[in-house]
Coordinates of C-alpha atoms and ligand atoms in Angstrom, one line a residue:
X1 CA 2.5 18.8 -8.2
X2 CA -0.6 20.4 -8.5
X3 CA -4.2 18.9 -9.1
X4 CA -7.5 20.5 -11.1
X5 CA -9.5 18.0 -11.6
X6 CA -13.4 16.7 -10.8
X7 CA -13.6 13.4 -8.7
X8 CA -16.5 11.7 -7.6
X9 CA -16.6 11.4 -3.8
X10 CA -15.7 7.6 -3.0
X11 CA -18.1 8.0 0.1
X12 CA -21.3 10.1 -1.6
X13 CA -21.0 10.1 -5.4
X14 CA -20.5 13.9 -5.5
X15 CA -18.7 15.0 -8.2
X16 CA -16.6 18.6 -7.5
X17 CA -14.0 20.2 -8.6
X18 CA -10.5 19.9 -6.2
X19 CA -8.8 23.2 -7.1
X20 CA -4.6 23.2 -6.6
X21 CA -3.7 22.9 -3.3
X22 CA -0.9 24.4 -1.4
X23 CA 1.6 22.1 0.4
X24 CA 0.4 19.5 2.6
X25 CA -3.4 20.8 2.4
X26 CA -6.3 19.0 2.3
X27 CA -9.3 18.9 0.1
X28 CA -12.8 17.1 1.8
X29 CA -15.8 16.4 0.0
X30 CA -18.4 19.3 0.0
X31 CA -21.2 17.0 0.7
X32 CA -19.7 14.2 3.5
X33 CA -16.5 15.3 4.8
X34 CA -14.3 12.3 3.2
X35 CA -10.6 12.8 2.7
X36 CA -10.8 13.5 -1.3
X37 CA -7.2 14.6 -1.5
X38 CA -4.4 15.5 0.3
X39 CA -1.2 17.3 -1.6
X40 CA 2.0 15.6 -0.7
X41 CA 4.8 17.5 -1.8
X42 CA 8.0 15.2 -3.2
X43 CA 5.5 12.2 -2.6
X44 CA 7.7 9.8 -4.6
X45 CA 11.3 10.3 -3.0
X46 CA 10.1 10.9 0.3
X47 CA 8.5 7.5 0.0
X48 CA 10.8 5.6 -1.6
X49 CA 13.1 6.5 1.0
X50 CA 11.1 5.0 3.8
X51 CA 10.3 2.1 1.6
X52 CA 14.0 1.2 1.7
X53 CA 14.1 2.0 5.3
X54 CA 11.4 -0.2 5.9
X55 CA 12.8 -3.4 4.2
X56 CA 15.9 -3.1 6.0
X57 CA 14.2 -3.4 9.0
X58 CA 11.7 -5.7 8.1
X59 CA 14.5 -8.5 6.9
X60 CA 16.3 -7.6 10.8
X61 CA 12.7 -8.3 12.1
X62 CA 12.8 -11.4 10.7
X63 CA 15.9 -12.8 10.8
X64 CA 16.6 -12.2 15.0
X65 CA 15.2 -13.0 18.2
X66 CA 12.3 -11.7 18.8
X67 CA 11.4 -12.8 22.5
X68 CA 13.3 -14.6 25.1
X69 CA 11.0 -16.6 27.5
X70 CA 12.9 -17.4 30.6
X71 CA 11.8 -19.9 33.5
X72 CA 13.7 -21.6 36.4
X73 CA 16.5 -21.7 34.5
X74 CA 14.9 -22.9 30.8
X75 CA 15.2 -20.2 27.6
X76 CA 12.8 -20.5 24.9
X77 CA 13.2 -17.9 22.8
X78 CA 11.0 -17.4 19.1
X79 CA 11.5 -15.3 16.2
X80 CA 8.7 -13.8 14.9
X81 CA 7.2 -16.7 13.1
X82 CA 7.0 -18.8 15.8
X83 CA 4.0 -18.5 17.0
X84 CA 2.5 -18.7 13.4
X85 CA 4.6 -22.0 13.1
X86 CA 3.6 -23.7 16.8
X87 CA -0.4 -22.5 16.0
X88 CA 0.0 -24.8 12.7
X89 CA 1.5 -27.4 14.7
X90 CA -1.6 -27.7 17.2
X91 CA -4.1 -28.2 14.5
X92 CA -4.7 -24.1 14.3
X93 CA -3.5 -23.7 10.5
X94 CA -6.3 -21.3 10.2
X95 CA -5.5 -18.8 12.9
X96 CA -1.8 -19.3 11.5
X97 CA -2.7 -18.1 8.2
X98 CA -4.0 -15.3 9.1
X99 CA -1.9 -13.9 11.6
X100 CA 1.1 -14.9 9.0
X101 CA -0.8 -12.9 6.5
X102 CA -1.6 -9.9 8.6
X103 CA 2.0 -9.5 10.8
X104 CA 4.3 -10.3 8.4
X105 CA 3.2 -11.2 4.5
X106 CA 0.9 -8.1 4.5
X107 CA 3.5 -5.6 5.6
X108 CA 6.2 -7.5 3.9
X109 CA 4.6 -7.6 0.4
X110 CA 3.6 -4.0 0.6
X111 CA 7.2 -2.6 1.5
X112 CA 7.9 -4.8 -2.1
X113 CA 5.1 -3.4 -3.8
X114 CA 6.1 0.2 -3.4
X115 CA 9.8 -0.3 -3.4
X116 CA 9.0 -2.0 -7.3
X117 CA 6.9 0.5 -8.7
X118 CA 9.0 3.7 -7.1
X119 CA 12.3 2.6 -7.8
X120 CA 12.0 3.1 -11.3
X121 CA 10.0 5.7 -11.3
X122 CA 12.8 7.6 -9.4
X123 CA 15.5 6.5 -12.0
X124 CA 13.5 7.8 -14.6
X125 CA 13.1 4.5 -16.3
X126 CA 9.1 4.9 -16.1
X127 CA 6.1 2.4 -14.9
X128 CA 7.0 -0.9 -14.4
X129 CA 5.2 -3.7 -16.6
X130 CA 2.3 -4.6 -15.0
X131 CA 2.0 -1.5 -12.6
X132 CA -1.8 -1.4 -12.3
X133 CA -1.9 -4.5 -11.1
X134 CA 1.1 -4.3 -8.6
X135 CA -0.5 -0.9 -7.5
X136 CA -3.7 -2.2 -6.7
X137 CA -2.8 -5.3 -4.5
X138 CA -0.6 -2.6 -2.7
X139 CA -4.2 -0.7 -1.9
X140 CA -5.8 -3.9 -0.9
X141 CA -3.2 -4.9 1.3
X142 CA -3.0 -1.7 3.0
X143 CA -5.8 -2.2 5.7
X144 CA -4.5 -5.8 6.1
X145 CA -1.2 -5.0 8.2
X146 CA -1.7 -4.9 11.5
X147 CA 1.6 -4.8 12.9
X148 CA 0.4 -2.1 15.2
X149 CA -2.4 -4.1 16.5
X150 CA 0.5 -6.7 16.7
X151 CA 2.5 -4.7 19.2
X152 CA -0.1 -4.5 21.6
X153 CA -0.8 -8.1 21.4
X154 CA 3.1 -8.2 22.6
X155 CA 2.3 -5.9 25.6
X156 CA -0.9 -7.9 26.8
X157 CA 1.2 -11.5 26.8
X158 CA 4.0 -9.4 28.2
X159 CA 1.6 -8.6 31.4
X160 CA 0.0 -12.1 31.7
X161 CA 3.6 -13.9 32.0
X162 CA 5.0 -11.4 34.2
X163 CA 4.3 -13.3 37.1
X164 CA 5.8 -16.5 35.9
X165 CA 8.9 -15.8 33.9
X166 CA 11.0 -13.4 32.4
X167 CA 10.4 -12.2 29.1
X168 CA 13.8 -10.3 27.0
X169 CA 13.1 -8.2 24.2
X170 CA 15.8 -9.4 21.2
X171 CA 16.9 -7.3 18.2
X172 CA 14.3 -8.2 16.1
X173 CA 11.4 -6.4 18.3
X174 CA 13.3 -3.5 18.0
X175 CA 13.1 -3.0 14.3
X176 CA 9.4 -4.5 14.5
X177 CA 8.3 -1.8 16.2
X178 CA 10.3 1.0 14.2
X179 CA 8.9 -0.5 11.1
X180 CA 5.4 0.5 12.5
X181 CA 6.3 4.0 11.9
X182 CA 8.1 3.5 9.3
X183 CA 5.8 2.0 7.0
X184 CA 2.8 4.3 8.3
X185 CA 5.2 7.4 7.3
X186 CA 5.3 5.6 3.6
X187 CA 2.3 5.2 3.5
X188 CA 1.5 9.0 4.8
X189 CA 4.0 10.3 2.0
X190 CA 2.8 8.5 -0.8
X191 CA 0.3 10.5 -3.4
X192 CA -1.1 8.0 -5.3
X193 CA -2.5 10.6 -8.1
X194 CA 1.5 11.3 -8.8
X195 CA 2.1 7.5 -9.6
X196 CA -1.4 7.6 -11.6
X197 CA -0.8 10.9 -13.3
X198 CA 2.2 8.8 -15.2
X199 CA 0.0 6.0 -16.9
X200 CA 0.0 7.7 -20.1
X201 CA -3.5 8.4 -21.6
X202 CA -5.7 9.5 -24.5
X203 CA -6.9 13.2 -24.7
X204 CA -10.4 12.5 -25.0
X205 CA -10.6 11.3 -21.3
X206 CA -8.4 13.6 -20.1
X207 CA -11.6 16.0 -21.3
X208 CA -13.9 17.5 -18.5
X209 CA -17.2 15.4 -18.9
X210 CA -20.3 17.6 -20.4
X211 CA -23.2 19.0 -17.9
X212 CA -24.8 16.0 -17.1
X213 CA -23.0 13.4 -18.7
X214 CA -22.6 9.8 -16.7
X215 CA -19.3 9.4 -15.2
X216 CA -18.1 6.9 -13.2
X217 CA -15.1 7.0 -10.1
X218 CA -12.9 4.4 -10.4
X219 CA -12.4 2.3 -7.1
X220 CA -8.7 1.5 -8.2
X221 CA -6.9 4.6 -9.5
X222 CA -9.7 6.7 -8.2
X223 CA -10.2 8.4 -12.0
X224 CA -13.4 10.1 -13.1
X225 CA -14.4 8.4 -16.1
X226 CA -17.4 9.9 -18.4
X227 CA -19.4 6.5 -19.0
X228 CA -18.9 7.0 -23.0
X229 CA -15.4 6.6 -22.3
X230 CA -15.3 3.9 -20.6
X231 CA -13.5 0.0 -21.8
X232 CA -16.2 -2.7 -22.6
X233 CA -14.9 -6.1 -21.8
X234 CA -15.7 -9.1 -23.5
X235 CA -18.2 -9.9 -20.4
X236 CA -19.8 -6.8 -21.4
X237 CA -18.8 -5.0 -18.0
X238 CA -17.0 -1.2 -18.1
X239 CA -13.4 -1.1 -17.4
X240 CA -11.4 1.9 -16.3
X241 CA -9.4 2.9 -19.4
X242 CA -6.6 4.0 -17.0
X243 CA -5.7 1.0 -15.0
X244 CA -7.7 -1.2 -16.7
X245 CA -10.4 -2.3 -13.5
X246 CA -13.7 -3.2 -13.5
X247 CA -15.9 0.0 -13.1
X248 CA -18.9 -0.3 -11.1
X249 CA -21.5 2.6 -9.8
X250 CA -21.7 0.5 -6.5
X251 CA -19.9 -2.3 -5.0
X252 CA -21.6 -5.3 -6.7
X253 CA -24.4 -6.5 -4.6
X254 CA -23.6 -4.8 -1.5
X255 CA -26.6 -5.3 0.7
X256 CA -26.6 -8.9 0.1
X257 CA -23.3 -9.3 0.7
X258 CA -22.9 -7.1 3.9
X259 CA -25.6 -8.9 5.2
X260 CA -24.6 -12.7 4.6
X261 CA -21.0 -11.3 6.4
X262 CA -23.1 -9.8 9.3
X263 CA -25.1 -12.7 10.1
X264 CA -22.1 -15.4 9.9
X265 CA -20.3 -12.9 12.1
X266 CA -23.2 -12.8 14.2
X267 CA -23.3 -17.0 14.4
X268 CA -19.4 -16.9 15.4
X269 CA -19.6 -14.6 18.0
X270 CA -21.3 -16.7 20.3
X271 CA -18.6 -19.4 20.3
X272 CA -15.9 -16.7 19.9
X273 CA -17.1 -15.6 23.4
X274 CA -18.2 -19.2 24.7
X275 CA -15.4 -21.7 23.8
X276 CA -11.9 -21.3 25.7
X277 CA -9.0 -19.5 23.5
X278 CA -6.4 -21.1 24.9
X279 CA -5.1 -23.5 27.7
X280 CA -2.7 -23.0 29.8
X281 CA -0.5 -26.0 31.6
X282 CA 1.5 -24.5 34.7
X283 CA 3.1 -27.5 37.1
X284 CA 0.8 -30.0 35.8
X285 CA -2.4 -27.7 36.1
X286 CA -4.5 -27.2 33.1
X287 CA -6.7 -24.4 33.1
X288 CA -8.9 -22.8 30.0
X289 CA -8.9 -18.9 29.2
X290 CA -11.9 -17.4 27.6
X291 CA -11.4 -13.9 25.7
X292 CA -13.8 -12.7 29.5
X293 CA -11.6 -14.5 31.8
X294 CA -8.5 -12.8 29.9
X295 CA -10.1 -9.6 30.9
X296 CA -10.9 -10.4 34.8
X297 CA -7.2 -12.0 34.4
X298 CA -6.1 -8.9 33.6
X299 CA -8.5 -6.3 35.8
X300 CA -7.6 -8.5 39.3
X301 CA -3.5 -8.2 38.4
X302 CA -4.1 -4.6 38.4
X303 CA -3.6 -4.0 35.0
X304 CA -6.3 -1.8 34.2
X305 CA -5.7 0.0 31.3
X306 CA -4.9 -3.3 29.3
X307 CA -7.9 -5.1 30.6
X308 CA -10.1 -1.8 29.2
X309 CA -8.2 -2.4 26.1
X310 CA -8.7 -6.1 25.5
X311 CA -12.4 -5.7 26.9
X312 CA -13.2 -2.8 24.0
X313 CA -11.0 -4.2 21.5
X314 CA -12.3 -8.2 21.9
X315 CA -15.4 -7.9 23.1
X316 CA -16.8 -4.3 22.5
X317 CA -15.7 -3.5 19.2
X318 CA -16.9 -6.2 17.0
X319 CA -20.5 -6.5 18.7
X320 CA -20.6 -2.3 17.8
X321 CA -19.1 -2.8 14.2
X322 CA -22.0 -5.3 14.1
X323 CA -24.9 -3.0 15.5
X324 CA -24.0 -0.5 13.2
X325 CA -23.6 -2.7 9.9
X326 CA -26.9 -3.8 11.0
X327 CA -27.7 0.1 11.2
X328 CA -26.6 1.2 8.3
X329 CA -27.8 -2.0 6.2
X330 CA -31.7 -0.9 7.6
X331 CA -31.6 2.2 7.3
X332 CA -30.2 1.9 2.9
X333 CA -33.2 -0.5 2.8
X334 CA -35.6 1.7 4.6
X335 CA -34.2 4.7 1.9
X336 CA -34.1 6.6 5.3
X337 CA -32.8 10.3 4.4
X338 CA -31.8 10.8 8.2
X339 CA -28.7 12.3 9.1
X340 CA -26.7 11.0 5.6
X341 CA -23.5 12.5 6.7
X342 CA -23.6 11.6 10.3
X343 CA -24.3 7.9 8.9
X344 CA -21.5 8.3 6.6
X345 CA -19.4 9.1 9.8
X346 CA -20.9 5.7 11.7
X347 CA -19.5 3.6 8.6
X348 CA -15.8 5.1 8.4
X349 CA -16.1 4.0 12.2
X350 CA -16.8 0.5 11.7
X351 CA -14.0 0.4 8.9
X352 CA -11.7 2.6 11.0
X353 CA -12.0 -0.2 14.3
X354 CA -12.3 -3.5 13.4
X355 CA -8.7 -4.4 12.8
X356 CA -7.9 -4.0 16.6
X357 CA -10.3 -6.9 17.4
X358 CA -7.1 -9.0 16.3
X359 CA -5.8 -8.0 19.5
X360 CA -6.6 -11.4 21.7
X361 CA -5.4 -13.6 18.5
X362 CA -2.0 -12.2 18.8
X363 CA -1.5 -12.5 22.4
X364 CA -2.8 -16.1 22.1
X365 CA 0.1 -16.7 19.5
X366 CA 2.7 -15.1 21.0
X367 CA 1.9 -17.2 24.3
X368 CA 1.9 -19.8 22.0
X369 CA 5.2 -19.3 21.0
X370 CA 6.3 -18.3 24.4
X371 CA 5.6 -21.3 26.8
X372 CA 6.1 -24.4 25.7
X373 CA 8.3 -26.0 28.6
X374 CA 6.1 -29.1 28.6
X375 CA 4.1 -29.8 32.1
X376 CA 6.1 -27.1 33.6
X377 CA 4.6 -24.3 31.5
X378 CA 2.8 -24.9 27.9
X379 CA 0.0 -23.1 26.4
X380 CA -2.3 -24.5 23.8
X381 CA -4.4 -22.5 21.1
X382 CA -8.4 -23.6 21.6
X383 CA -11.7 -23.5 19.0
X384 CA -12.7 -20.3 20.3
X385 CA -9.4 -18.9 19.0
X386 CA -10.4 -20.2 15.4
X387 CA -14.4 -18.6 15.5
X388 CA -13.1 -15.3 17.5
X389 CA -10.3 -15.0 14.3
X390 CA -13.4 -15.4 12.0
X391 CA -15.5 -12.7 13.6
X392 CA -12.7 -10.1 12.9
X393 CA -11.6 -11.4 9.7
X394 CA -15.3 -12.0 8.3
X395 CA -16.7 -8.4 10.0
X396 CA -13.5 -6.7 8.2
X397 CA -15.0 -7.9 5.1
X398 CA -18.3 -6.8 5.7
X399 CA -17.7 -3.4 6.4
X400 CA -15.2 -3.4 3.1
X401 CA -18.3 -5.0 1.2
X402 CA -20.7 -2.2 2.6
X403 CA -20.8 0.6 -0.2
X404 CA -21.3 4.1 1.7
X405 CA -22.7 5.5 -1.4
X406 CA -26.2 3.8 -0.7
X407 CA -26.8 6.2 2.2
X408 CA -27.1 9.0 -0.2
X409 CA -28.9 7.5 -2.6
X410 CA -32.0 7.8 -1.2
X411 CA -31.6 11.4 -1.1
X412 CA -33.5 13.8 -3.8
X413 CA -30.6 14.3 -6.4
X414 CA -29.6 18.1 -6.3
X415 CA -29.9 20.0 -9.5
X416 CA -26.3 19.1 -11.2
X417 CA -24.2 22.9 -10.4
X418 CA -21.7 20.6 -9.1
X419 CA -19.4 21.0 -11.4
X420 CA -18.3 24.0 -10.0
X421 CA -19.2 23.1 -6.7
X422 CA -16.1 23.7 -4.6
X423 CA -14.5 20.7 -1.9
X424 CA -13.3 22.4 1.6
X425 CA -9.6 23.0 1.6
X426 CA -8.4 22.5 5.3
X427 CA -5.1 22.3 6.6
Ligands
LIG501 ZN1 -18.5 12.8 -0.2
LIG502 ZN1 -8.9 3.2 -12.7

C-alpha cells in the first residue's frame, strides 16, 4: 500500500504532502515532529491475526484463576473480576467501574471491534454496516486499556503481601499478561488509512484542494477535507463526508474545558493525597494506608524500585500533568510564540503519562480481592481511593480535551508553499 496524499498535522494544522513510503517507514510532520504516518505493510492480516490471538486469550483470562491468596492454611483465590466485584460490594461502585472499564471492557471491546471490521474485510465481503462508527469507538477506546498499567498494580500488591501470605499465579495471569503484547502488536500492525481507503468516495474529494483553499482534518478517519466539500448537518455543523463525523478546526471549546478539568483535578488531589486508600485488618488490627504511607511501606521493605514507581506514578505524575496543563493553558492565552514545538513535546507528555497514575487503584483492588479472611486478614477500599481514581480519570480527560493546535496559532501564518512542503521520512 502506498500513500500520496496532503494531511493536516493533528498536532500543528500544517498541511504537507506524505510522499510513498517504503516498508515500515515513517513520515513526521515538517513543522512539530508528530507521527503523521507510518507504512505498515500487510496491515490487515497481520492484524487480524493477533486479533484472534488476542480473544483467545482474553476469554482464558477471564474464565481461570487469576490469584491464589494463601494464609495459615485458608485459600482465597479471585479471577480477574474480583476485585471489581468486592470494590462494588464495599460501597466503591465508582472505583469498580472504572477499573472494570479500563482492565477488562476496554481491552475486551477493542479485540471485538477489530476482529468485526477485519474479518470481513479479509473475506473479501467489504465494510461492515455501520463501520465508521464501530472504527471510531475502537480509537477512543484505545488510550482507555490499561492492562499494562494493570500488571504492575499485580507486582506492587504482590510485594506488600509477601510478608503475610503466599500468593500463586493461576492460568488466567498468564494469558493476561501475553495479551499485553498481544493486543499492543495489533494495535502496532494496524494502518488505519488501509481500512479508510475502502469507504468508497466521490471524485470530487478525492481532488487535491486549490492554493489556499480551507480544508479541514478530520479527527476520526484523519481525511483532509477542502471546507466546500464538506457535509452540513441539519444543526448546521460540517461533517466529514467520509465517515460521517463532526468536523471541527479545534476541539470545541478547549480552553474552557481543559481548564474546568484542571481545577477539579486540582480540588481532588488534596483528598486523593489526604484520606486513607484503604484499610487493612491483620489479627484484629486495623490500620489506614495513604497513597504516601504505601510508598514509605514500600521504601522501609526494601523495595526500592517499586516505591520509586508508585511515588512517580501516584504522586509525581499527576501533580506534573497538572503544572504543565496549567502551562500550556497560559501560555495559548498569553499567544506566547515560545518554543511552539518544544511545547508541543510537553503536551504529548502529559497525554503520553497519565494513564500510569492508575497504578495505586489497581493494587488497592487487587488487595481487595486478595484478603478477605475476616479479622484474620481483610482489606477495605477507603474515600481517598474514590477522589485519587478521579484525579487520573478527570486529568486523562483534560489532556484529551486540550487541542495542541492552539500553540501554533499564535504563530504568524507562513506564506501557504506548503503544499509541496515535504514531512521527514525516518525509519
Ligand atoms: Zn505538526
Ligand atoms: Zn472523517
Amino acid at each position: 500500500m502506498s500513500r500520496d496524499a496532503l494531511t493536516l498535522c493533528e498536532e500543528c494544522d500544517l498541511l504537507q504532502r506524505i510522499p510513498p513510503l517504503p516498508e515500515s517507514a515513517a513520515a513526521h510532520c515538517a513543522r512539530c515532529g508528530h507521527l503523521l504516518h507510518r507504512h505498515r505493510p500487510n496491515s490487515i492480516d497481520r492484524t487480524l491475526a493477533l486479533t484472534l490471538a488476542g480473544l483467545v486469550l482474553f476469554i482464558i483470562a477471564n474464565s481461570f484463576p487469576f490469584l491464589s491468596f494463601e494464609m495459615q492454611g485458608q485459600t482465597t483465590q479471585t479471577t480477574l473480576i474480583s476485585g471489581v466485584r468486592d470494590l462494588a460490594a464495599q460501597g466503591k461502585g465508582e472505583v469498580a467501574a472504572v477499573v472494570l472499564f479500563t482492565s477488562i471492557l476496554a481491552p475486551g471491546l477493542q479485540l471485538l471491534l477489530l476482529a468485526v471490521v477485519l474479518f470481513p474485510l479479509r473475506l473479501g465481503a467489504g465494510l461492515p454496516p455501520g463501520f465508521p462508527t464501530l472504527f471510531r469507538w475502537f480509537k477512543t477506546l484505545v488510550p482507555w486499556g490499561m492492562m499494562d498499567v494493570f500488571m504492575i498494580g499485580i507486582l506492587v500488591s504482590v510485594v506488600k503481601l509477601a510478608d503475610m501470605a503466599t500468593i500463586v499465579p493461576g492460568t488466567a495471569l498468564f494469558a493476561f499478561v501475553a495479551l499485553i503484547f498481544v493486543l499492543a502488536a495489533a494495535q502496532a500492525a494496524l494502518d488505519p488509512d488501509v481500512v479508510w481507503e475502502r469507504v468508497p468516495m466521490p471524485a470530487n474529494l478525492r481532488r487535491m484542494p486549490a492554493a489556499g483553499e480551507a480544508v479541514i482534518g478530520c479527527d476520526v478517519c484523519e481525511l483532509t477535507v477542502p471546507e466546500r466539500e464538506a457535509l452540513l448537518d441539519r444543526r448546521g455543523r460540517l461533517r466529514c463526508p467520509r465517515c460521517t463525523d463532526v468536523l471541527h478546526h479545534r476541539k470545541p471549546q478547549s480552553l474552557q474545558r481543559t481548564w474546568a478539568l484542571v481545577l477539579a483535578a486540582a480540588v481532588f488531589y488534596i483528598p486523593a493525597n489526604l484520606y486513607p486508600v484503604m484499610s487493612v485488618t491483620s489479627l484484629g488490627r486495623t490500620q489506614s494506608d495513604t497513597i504516601f504511607s504505601g510508598v514509605v511501606f514500600l521504601l522501609t521493605h526494601g523495595m526500592w524500585p517499586l516505591a520509586a514507581i508508585v511515588f512517580v506514578a501516584s504522586i509525581f505524575v499527576p501533580l506534573l500533568k497538572l503544572l504543565i496543563l496549567i502551562f500550556l493553558l497560559l501560555s495559548v492565552q498569553l499567544r506566547s510564540r515560545w518554543r511552539p514545538r518544544d511545547r508541543t513535546r510537553l503536551y504529548r507528555v502529559t497525554e503520553a503519562i497519565g494513564r500510569w497514575s492508575m497504578v495505586d487503584v489497581y493494587v488497592v483492588t487487587i488487595l481487595v480481592a486478595l484478603v478477605h479472611l475476616g479479622n484474620l486478614a481483610s482489606i477495605e477500599a477507603r474515600a481517598g481511593a474514590v477522589f485519587f481514581c478521579a484525579v487520573v480519570i478527570i486529568t486523562m480527560l483534560a489532556a484529551m480535551s486540550f487541542d495542541p493546535r492552539m500553540i501554533w496559532d499564535a504563530l504568524p501564518t507562513e506564506p501557504q508553499p506548503e503544499h509541496d512542503g515535504h514531512p521527514r521520512a525516518a525509519h
